[in-house]
Short mmCIF file of C-alpha atoms in Angstrom, two decimals:
data_model
loop_
_atom_site.label_atom_id
_atom_site.label_comp_id
_atom_site.label_asym_id
_atom_site.label_seq_id
_atom_site.Cartn_x
_atom_site.Cartn_y
_atom_site.Cartn_z
CA MET A 1 25.10 -43.30 53.20
CA ASN A 2 28.68 -42.10 53.94
CA HIS A 3 30.14 -39.00 52.71
CA THR A 4 33.85 -39.99 51.31
CA GLY A 5 34.91 -36.87 53.04
CA ASN A 6 38.60 -36.51 51.58
CA VAL A 7 39.04 -39.94 49.96
CA ALA A 8 42.06 -39.10 47.51
CA ALA A 9 41.59 -40.02 44.25
CA VAL A 10 43.59 -39.91 40.99
CA LEU A 11 42.84 -39.66 37.37
CA ALA A 12 44.93 -40.67 34.49
CA LEU A 13 45.09 -40.60 30.87
CA GLU A 14 46.88 -43.12 28.70
CA ASP A 15 48.97 -40.13 27.52
CA GLY A 16 50.37 -40.20 30.74
CA THR A 17 48.83 -36.44 32.75
CA VAL A 18 47.81 -36.92 36.09
CA PHE A 19 45.24 -35.27 38.10
CA HIS A 20 44.81 -35.44 41.85
CA GLY A 21 41.26 -34.78 43.30
CA ARG A 22 39.08 -36.73 46.23
CA SER A 23 36.43 -39.75 45.17
CA ILE A 24 32.88 -38.15 45.51
CA GLY A 25 31.55 -41.38 44.59
CA ALA A 26 31.91 -45.59 45.43
CA LYS A 27 34.96 -46.88 46.07
CA GLY A 28 37.50 -48.61 44.34
CA ASN A 29 39.06 -48.23 40.11
CA THR A 30 37.07 -47.80 36.89
CA THR A 31 38.77 -47.02 33.58
CA GLY A 32 36.73 -45.73 30.18
CA GLU A 33 36.83 -42.98 27.23
CA VAL A 34 37.07 -39.76 28.42
CA VAL A 35 35.14 -37.74 27.13
CA PHE A 36 33.61 -33.55 28.03
CA ASN A 37 30.09 -32.90 27.90
CA THR A 38 29.54 -28.62 28.14
CA ALA A 39 26.28 -28.86 29.24
CA MET A 40 25.08 -27.07 31.95
CA THR A 41 22.37 -28.38 33.56
CA GLY A 42 21.21 -32.37 33.47
CA TYR A 43 23.73 -34.07 34.97
CA GLN A 44 21.01 -37.08 36.24
CA GLU A 45 20.03 -37.66 33.04
CA ILE A 46 23.68 -37.74 31.18
CA LEU A 47 24.45 -39.99 33.71
CA THR A 48 22.11 -42.35 33.29
CA ASP A 49 21.95 -41.85 29.42
CA PRO A 50 23.33 -45.43 28.58
CA SER A 51 25.27 -44.10 25.16
CA TYR A 52 27.50 -43.02 27.90
CA CYS A 53 28.49 -46.51 28.62
CA ARG A 54 32.04 -47.28 28.66
CA GLN A 55 32.84 -43.57 28.78
CA ILE A 56 34.12 -41.55 32.08
CA VAL A 57 32.66 -37.79 31.05
CA THR A 58 33.62 -34.75 32.65
CA LEU A 59 31.54 -31.63 33.14
CA THR A 60 33.14 -28.81 32.35
CA TYR A 61 30.47 -26.44 34.24
CA PRO A 62 32.33 -26.16 37.56
CA HIS A 63 29.33 -25.96 39.98
CA ILE A 64 27.69 -30.02 40.11
CA GLY A 65 25.14 -30.98 41.51
CA ASN A 66 23.59 -28.38 43.52
CA THR A 67 20.17 -29.64 42.82
CA GLY A 68 20.77 -33.01 43.45
CA THR A 69 19.08 -36.12 42.14
CA ASN A 70 15.57 -37.20 42.27
CA PRO A 71 13.63 -39.92 40.62
CA GLU A 72 12.12 -38.84 38.17
CA ASP A 73 14.98 -37.30 35.70
CA LEU A 74 16.27 -40.79 35.89
CA GLU A 75 16.70 -41.60 31.73
CA ALA A 76 17.48 -44.87 32.06
CA ALA A 77 17.03 -47.46 35.36
CA SER A 78 20.35 -46.86 36.27
CA VAL A 79 23.70 -45.10 35.62
CA TYR A 80 25.46 -46.35 32.74
CA ALA A 81 28.76 -43.48 33.01
CA ALA A 82 31.52 -45.41 33.97
CA GLY A 83 32.72 -42.49 36.05
CA LEU A 84 32.36 -38.24 36.67
CA ILE A 85 34.89 -35.83 36.84
CA ILE A 86 33.66 -32.47 38.00
CA ARG A 87 35.48 -30.15 39.37
CA ASP A 88 33.61 -28.83 42.91
CA LEU A 89 30.48 -30.44 44.61
CA PRO A 90 28.66 -28.61 46.55
CA ALA A 91 27.93 -28.85 50.43
CA VAL A 92 24.56 -29.10 50.77
CA HIS A 93 21.98 -29.32 47.76
CA SER A 94 18.90 -27.56 47.22
CA ASN A 95 15.81 -28.55 44.64
CA TRP A 96 12.23 -29.65 46.01
CA ARG A 97 12.32 -32.36 43.84
CA ALA A 98 15.55 -33.99 45.67
CA SER A 99 15.58 -37.09 46.77
CA GLU A 100 19.51 -37.19 47.52
CA SER A 101 22.35 -35.38 46.85
CA LEU A 102 24.70 -36.73 44.06
CA GLU A 103 26.99 -37.91 46.23
CA SER A 104 24.50 -40.41 47.49
CA PHE A 105 23.52 -41.58 44.40
CA LEU A 106 27.11 -42.00 43.04
CA GLN A 107 28.06 -44.31 46.22
CA ARG A 108 23.88 -45.78 45.87
CA GLY A 109 24.70 -46.72 42.00
CA LYS A 110 28.45 -47.86 42.55
CA ILE A 111 29.67 -45.15 40.23
CA VAL A 112 33.50 -43.96 40.44
CA ALA A 113 33.67 -40.40 40.64
CA ILE A 114 36.11 -37.97 41.34
CA ALA A 115 35.85 -33.96 41.99
CA ASP A 116 38.82 -31.21 42.89
CA ILE A 117 39.90 -31.64 38.87
CA ASP A 118 41.26 -29.10 37.09
CA THR A 119 38.19 -29.26 34.18
CA ARG A 120 39.36 -26.54 32.25
CA LYS A 121 42.55 -28.17 31.67
CA LEU A 122 41.49 -31.17 30.74
CA THR A 123 38.91 -30.45 28.23
CA ARG A 124 41.55 -28.45 26.51
CA ILE A 125 44.05 -31.68 26.50
CA LEU A 126 40.90 -33.58 25.26
CA ARG A 127 39.32 -31.27 22.80
CA GLU A 128 43.48 -30.68 21.43
CA LYS A 129 44.57 -34.40 21.52
CA GLY A 130 40.80 -36.12 21.20
CA ALA A 131 39.34 -38.55 23.36
CA LEU A 132 41.33 -40.00 25.85
CA ALA A 133 40.89 -43.54 27.23
CA GLY A 134 41.81 -42.71 31.28
CA CYS A 135 41.82 -44.34 35.01
CA ILE A 136 39.93 -43.16 38.14
CA MET A 137 41.21 -44.77 41.32
CA THR A 138 40.57 -44.18 44.92
CA GLY A 139 41.47 -44.37 48.36
CA GLU A 140 44.95 -44.49 49.89
CA LYS A 141 46.96 -47.31 47.22
CA ALA A 142 45.74 -45.24 44.39
CA ASP A 143 48.60 -44.47 42.95
CA ALA A 144 49.43 -42.44 39.73
CA THR A 145 51.70 -45.83 37.79
CA ALA A 146 49.49 -47.81 38.17
CA ALA A 147 46.06 -45.60 37.18
CA VAL A 148 48.16 -44.56 33.76
CA HIS A 149 49.20 -48.74 33.26
CA ALA A 150 45.08 -49.32 33.22
CA ALA A 151 44.19 -46.49 31.24
CA ARG A 152 46.38 -47.81 28.29
CA LYS A 153 45.33 -50.91 28.92
CA PHE A 154 42.19 -50.04 27.59
CA PRO A 155 41.00 -51.48 24.25
CA GLY A 156 38.99 -48.39 23.28
CA LEU A 157 35.21 -47.75 21.64
CA LYS A 158 36.58 -48.77 18.43
CA GLY A 159 35.04 -52.29 16.92
CA MET A 160 33.32 -52.16 20.13
CA ASP A 161 29.34 -53.43 20.28
CA LEU A 162 27.57 -52.28 23.28
CA ALA A 163 24.56 -51.89 22.11
CA LYS A 164 23.56 -55.14 22.63
CA VAL A 165 25.02 -55.29 26.36
CA VAL A 166 22.63 -51.87 27.05
CA SER A 167 19.66 -52.89 25.07
CA THR A 168 16.24 -54.75 26.89
CA LYS A 169 16.41 -58.10 27.44
CA ARG A 170 12.61 -58.47 26.35
CA VAL A 171 10.12 -56.77 24.38
CA TYR A 172 7.80 -54.46 26.53
CA GLN A 173 5.50 -52.00 26.00
CA TRP A 174 5.33 -48.26 26.74
CA ASN A 175 2.35 -45.91 26.75
CA GLU A 176 3.28 -43.19 29.70
CA GLY A 177 3.64 -39.69 27.67
CA THR A 178 5.12 -36.22 29.36
CA ASN A 179 2.22 -34.91 30.22
CA TRP A 180 3.58 -31.13 30.37
CA GLY A 181 3.70 -27.97 28.05
CA GLU A 182 1.15 -28.08 24.79
CA PHE A 183 0.82 -32.30 25.22
CA GLN A 184 -1.54 -34.16 27.85
CA GLY A 185 0.38 -37.55 26.62
CA PRO A 186 -2.28 -39.79 24.20
CA LYS A 187 -5.06 -39.76 26.94
CA SER A 188 -5.98 -36.86 24.93
CA ARG A 189 -5.94 -38.54 21.69
CA PRO A 190 -7.99 -41.88 22.18
CA GLY A 191 -8.16 -44.00 19.22
CA GLN A 192 -5.98 -42.39 16.71
CA ARG A 193 -2.87 -43.96 18.62
CA VAL A 194 -0.03 -45.69 15.92
CA HIS A 195 2.15 -48.80 16.66
CA VAL A 196 5.94 -47.43 16.58
CA VAL A 197 7.95 -50.14 17.10
CA ALA A 198 11.22 -48.96 19.00
CA TYR A 199 13.90 -50.80 18.67
CA ASP A 200 16.41 -50.61 21.80
CA TYR A 201 20.31 -50.10 21.07
CA GLY A 202 19.99 -47.76 24.56
CA ILE A 203 17.04 -46.06 24.49
CA LYS A 204 16.43 -43.23 27.12
CA ARG A 205 13.15 -42.78 28.48
CA ASN A 206 12.42 -39.17 27.53
CA ILE A 207 12.32 -40.42 23.33
CA LEU A 208 9.79 -43.41 24.69
CA ARG A 209 7.28 -39.93 25.92
CA CYS A 210 8.22 -38.22 23.10
CA LEU A 211 6.60 -40.85 21.46
CA ALA A 212 3.77 -41.58 23.60
CA ASP A 213 3.40 -37.88 23.62
CA HIS A 214 3.11 -37.47 19.65
CA GLY A 215 0.08 -40.36 19.54
CA ALA A 216 2.03 -43.74 19.68
CA ARG A 217 1.74 -46.66 21.17
CA VAL A 218 5.27 -48.18 21.28
CA THR A 219 6.14 -51.83 21.57
CA VAL A 220 10.67 -51.56 22.86
CA VAL A 221 11.93 -54.88 21.24
CA PRO A 222 16.26 -55.51 22.34
CA ALA A 223 18.30 -54.83 20.05
CA GLN A 224 18.82 -58.26 18.08
CA THR A 225 15.80 -58.88 17.66
CA PRO A 226 15.24 -60.33 14.18
CA ALA A 227 13.02 -57.91 11.11
CA ASP A 228 10.92 -60.87 10.22
CA LYS A 229 9.69 -61.14 14.16
CA VAL A 230 9.70 -56.97 14.08
CA LEU A 231 7.45 -57.03 11.17
CA ALA A 232 5.08 -59.99 12.59
CA MET A 233 4.39 -56.97 14.89
CA ASN A 234 2.60 -55.11 12.06
CA PRO A 235 4.08 -51.30 13.32
CA ASP A 236 2.92 -48.81 11.57
CA GLY A 237 6.19 -47.05 11.86
CA ILE A 238 9.93 -47.96 13.68
CA PHE A 239 12.04 -45.94 15.27
CA LEU A 240 16.29 -46.17 15.83
CA SER A 241 16.93 -45.20 19.19
CA ASN A 242 20.13 -43.95 20.89
CA GLY A 243 23.02 -46.07 21.94
CA PRO A 244 26.58 -46.50 22.81
CA GLY A 245 30.14 -47.53 20.80
CA ASP A 246 31.01 -48.39 17.50
CA PRO A 247 28.07 -48.44 14.86
CA GLU A 248 29.96 -50.92 12.26
CA PRO A 249 30.15 -54.74 14.38
CA CYS A 250 25.76 -53.57 15.30
CA THR A 251 25.79 -56.08 11.66
CA TYR A 252 22.66 -57.60 13.14
CA ALA A 253 20.66 -53.47 13.25
CA ILE A 254 22.11 -52.49 9.74
CA GLU A 255 20.62 -56.59 8.24
CA ALA A 256 17.64 -55.80 9.98
CA ILE A 257 17.21 -52.29 8.99
CA LYS A 258 18.18 -53.02 5.59
CA LYS A 259 15.00 -55.15 5.54
CA PHE A 260 12.81 -52.91 6.72
CA LEU A 261 13.67 -50.12 3.77
CA GLN A 262 12.24 -52.39 1.17
CA THR A 263 8.96 -51.80 3.07
CA ASP A 264 7.18 -48.47 2.70
CA ILE A 265 7.02 -48.70 6.57
CA PRO A 266 8.24 -45.18 7.93
CA VAL A 267 11.57 -45.56 9.89
CA PHE A 268 13.25 -42.32 11.61
CA GLY A 269 16.41 -43.22 14.18
CA ILE A 270 19.14 -40.89 16.08
CA CYS A 271 21.71 -40.83 17.08
CA LEU A 272 23.54 -44.68 16.66
CA GLY A 273 20.25 -45.17 15.22
CA HIS A 274 20.76 -42.54 12.54
CA GLN A 275 24.61 -44.09 11.94
CA LEU A 276 22.47 -47.36 11.34
CA LEU A 277 20.66 -46.41 9.14
CA GLY A 278 23.90 -44.65 7.08
CA LEU A 279 25.44 -48.37 7.22
CA ALA A 280 22.58 -49.86 6.21
CA SER A 281 22.48 -47.24 3.06
CA ASP A 282 25.59 -48.73 1.98
CA ALA A 283 27.54 -45.55 3.61
CA LYS A 284 30.76 -45.32 6.24
CA THR A 285 31.24 -44.56 9.40
CA VAL A 286 34.22 -42.59 11.44
CA LYS A 287 35.35 -42.04 14.58
CA MET A 288 35.06 -38.09 15.71
CA LYS A 289 38.39 -36.92 17.48
CA PHE A 290 36.06 -35.91 20.62
CA GLY A 291 32.69 -35.87 19.49
CA HIS A 292 29.67 -34.12 20.19
CA HIS A 293 28.73 -34.39 23.82
CA GLY A 294 26.69 -31.10 25.40
CA ALA A 295 23.34 -28.97 24.95
CA ASN A 296 24.30 -26.05 22.77
CA HIS A 297 25.41 -27.67 19.29
CA PRO A 298 23.63 -25.87 16.62
CA VAL A 299 22.92 -27.10 13.66
CA GLN A 300 21.45 -26.00 10.23
CA ASP A 301 18.01 -27.38 8.32
CA ILE A 302 19.09 -27.49 5.00
CA ALA A 303 15.60 -26.70 2.95
CA SER A 304 14.70 -24.11 5.02
CA GLY A 305 17.89 -22.75 6.12
CA ARG A 306 16.35 -22.34 9.93
CA VAL A 307 19.46 -22.64 12.88
CA LEU A 308 18.42 -25.43 15.60
CA ILE A 309 20.41 -25.41 18.56
CA SER A 310 20.47 -28.89 19.61
CA SER A 311 21.11 -31.90 22.31
CA GLN A 312 23.98 -33.59 21.11
CA ASN A 313 26.44 -37.45 22.52
CA HIS A 314 28.25 -39.04 20.19
CA GLY A 315 31.59 -40.22 19.17
CA PHE A 316 30.70 -41.61 15.94
CA ALA A 317 29.33 -39.58 12.18
CA VAL A 318 28.12 -41.39 8.73
CA ASP A 319 30.95 -39.73 5.64
CA GLU A 320 29.35 -37.57 4.17
CA SER A 321 31.62 -38.03 1.31
CA THR A 322 30.31 -42.14 1.22
CA LEU A 323 26.53 -41.02 0.85
CA GLY A 324 24.31 -42.85 -2.47
CA GLU A 325 22.47 -40.68 -4.39
CA ASN A 326 19.90 -42.26 -3.01
CA VAL A 327 20.70 -40.16 0.04
CA LYS A 328 19.39 -36.67 0.88
CA VAL A 329 21.76 -34.48 3.13
CA THR A 330 19.37 -33.07 5.64
CA HIS A 331 20.70 -31.48 8.90
CA LYS A 332 24.40 -30.38 9.09
CA SER A 333 26.38 -28.88 11.97
CA LEU A 334 27.43 -25.39 12.20
CA PHE A 335 30.49 -25.99 14.86
CA ASP A 336 32.47 -28.25 11.95
CA GLY A 337 30.97 -29.28 9.45
CA SER A 338 29.67 -32.50 10.55
CA LEU A 339 26.74 -34.56 8.74
CA GLN A 340 24.24 -34.14 11.00
CA GLY A 341 20.76 -36.00 9.13
CA ILE A 342 20.12 -37.74 6.22
CA GLU A 343 16.96 -38.77 4.22
CA ARG A 344 16.58 -40.96 1.94
CA THR A 345 14.61 -40.54 -1.45
CA ASP A 346 13.57 -43.79 -2.42
CA CYS A 347 11.41 -44.80 0.89
CA PRO A 348 10.26 -42.97 3.85
CA ALA A 349 13.37 -43.03 6.63
CA PHE A 350 15.20 -40.17 7.43
CA SER A 351 17.43 -39.83 10.66
CA PHE A 352 19.31 -37.48 12.90
CA GLN A 353 22.60 -37.48 14.73
CA GLY A 354 21.52 -35.61 17.90
CA HIS A 355 18.73 -35.94 20.74
CA PRO A 356 15.85 -34.48 19.27
CA GLU A 357 14.27 -35.25 23.05
CA ALA A 358 16.27 -33.23 24.72
CA SER A 359 17.19 -34.51 28.02
CA PRO A 360 18.45 -32.11 29.07
CA GLY A 361 18.84 -29.62 25.67
CA PRO A 362 16.74 -27.80 23.86
CA GLN A 363 13.42 -28.71 22.06
CA ASP A 364 14.37 -27.12 18.83
CA VAL A 365 14.38 -30.41 17.17
CA GLY A 366 11.47 -32.29 18.70
CA GLN A 367 9.20 -31.18 15.27
CA LEU A 368 10.82 -34.86 14.18
CA PHE A 369 8.77 -36.62 16.53
CA ALA A 370 5.52 -34.55 14.31
CA ARG A 371 7.02 -35.36 11.32
CA PHE A 372 7.62 -39.08 11.67
CA THR A 373 3.87 -39.35 13.06
CA ALA A 374 2.80 -37.52 9.80
CA MET A 375 4.67 -39.77 7.26
CA ILE A 376 2.96 -42.77 9.62
CA HIS A 377 -0.44 -41.07 9.59
CA GLN A 378 0.05 -40.25 5.54
CA ARG A 379 0.64 -44.33 4.91
CA LEU A 380 -2.01 -45.21 6.96
CA ALA A 381 -4.07 -43.24 4.79
CA SER A 382 -3.02 -44.02 1.43
CA GLN A 383 -4.10 -47.48 2.53
CA GLN A 384 -7.36 -46.91 4.29
CA SER A 385 -7.90 -45.41 0.53
CA ALA A 386 -6.80 -47.87 -1.86
CA GLN A 387 -8.77 -50.39 0.18
CA SER A 388 -11.96 -47.95 0.44
CA PRO A 389 -15.48 -49.51 -1.59
CA ALA A 390 -14.90 -46.18 -3.54
CA ALA A 391 -10.99 -47.13 -4.88
CA SER A 392 -12.39 -50.88 -5.18
CA LYS A 393 -15.11 -49.93 -7.45
CA ASP A 394 -12.46 -47.48 -9.97
CA GLY A 395 -9.79 -50.61 -9.85
CA ARG A 396 -12.95 -52.95 -11.22
CA ARG A 397 -14.01 -50.70 -14.12
CA ALA A 398 -10.24 -50.06 -14.90
CA ALA A 399 -9.75 -53.68 -14.98
CA GLU A 400 -13.16 -54.18 -17.04
CA GLY A 401 -12.05 -51.57 -18.99
#
C-alpha cells in the first residue's frame, strides 16, 4: 500500500472553521457529523463500530496509530466511521499483533482521514458549539470554500434511521466467546446455554462474545425483523443492540419491543437499544449537544451508590422527565446527570446507555450481562417448577378442593 506522503487535506466545519492538514487515508471527500472521542486506546475498535456510521471521529489523544492494526480487533467486517481526524500519525507502528499500519488500513478500507490537526482546538469548538457537520477534502484541489459548502449540505443525524442501513441482512448464529480471563466461553458450560435472540441495529462483535461468555447461544436477526418471527424462534431472552442514528424513526423496532414487553421474556438493551426500550415504554428521546464518546465516563448505580467507569458512544439520550411510573431509573451520568439506565417495574426488561462490553474501555459494567442471564435462568426455573409433577399434583388438589 502506497503512503499518502504529504498529500494536502482540508477539514471544514459548518460554522466556517477551516483546518489544514495532510491526508492519511483514501483519496476523495467525506461529510458527516464531527464528534470527539476521548479514549486513549482502541482506535481500531472505534473505527469499526457501526454506531459511528455517518460520523467523522476526532480522537483527542495526540498519538494515534502506534500499535498498527490487526484482524482480531475489528468490531465489524468493515470501517463504519465516515472519516477520521487525528493530531499525529507515527512514522512507524510497533506491536507483535499488528499486521498493517493504520494508514494502510484506512486506505484499504477507503476511509478519508486527516492528520496534523490541532485536535485540542477542534474539541473545544465541538464542546462549546456542539457536534457540527463537517467535510474532509483531500488532494491538490481541496478547496476550503467548497469544503465549508459541502459541510453545510449535510442534513444531520436528527431524524436519520441508520440502524436498518448497518444491520445484517440475514439471520445467523454466534457461539464464539472471548476465551480469556475468568471466562472460557460457552465450552466451559456444556448443556447450560440459553437461547438469546439479538437484534442487530449495528451490533459490535464483542457484545456477541460477552453474551456467549455468559452461556448464551445467540441468534442474530436483522433490525426490521417482526416480533412474531422472533417469538417463533422460542427465545429465552431478547437483546437490543447498539447502533447509529436517531432512535425515533425506528418505528419497526419500537413496535416489536412493545410486543416483547407484553410477554415474560427478559429483554436487555444497550446504547440505541436502551433508547428504543425507552421509546417503547412511551418515553421521549433528545439529541445531545455533543454526546458522550469515550472510555472513561463515570456513571452511578442508583441502587448501590457505586460509581462505575464506562465506555460511552451516543449522541441521543432518553429524557428522564418523560419516564412513566412503570420505569425506574437505575444509572445516571456523573458528568452531566443524564439518564444512563432504566428498568421496567412491570416486566423483566432493563437497559444501559453505555457499553458494558467496552472494547475499548473498562469492564466495570460487564456485570449487566450476568444480570441478564440470571433473569433468563430465573424464568426458566419458574417454568420448570410450574411443569413439574409435584406442581401438577398440587394444582389438581387445589382444583379438587
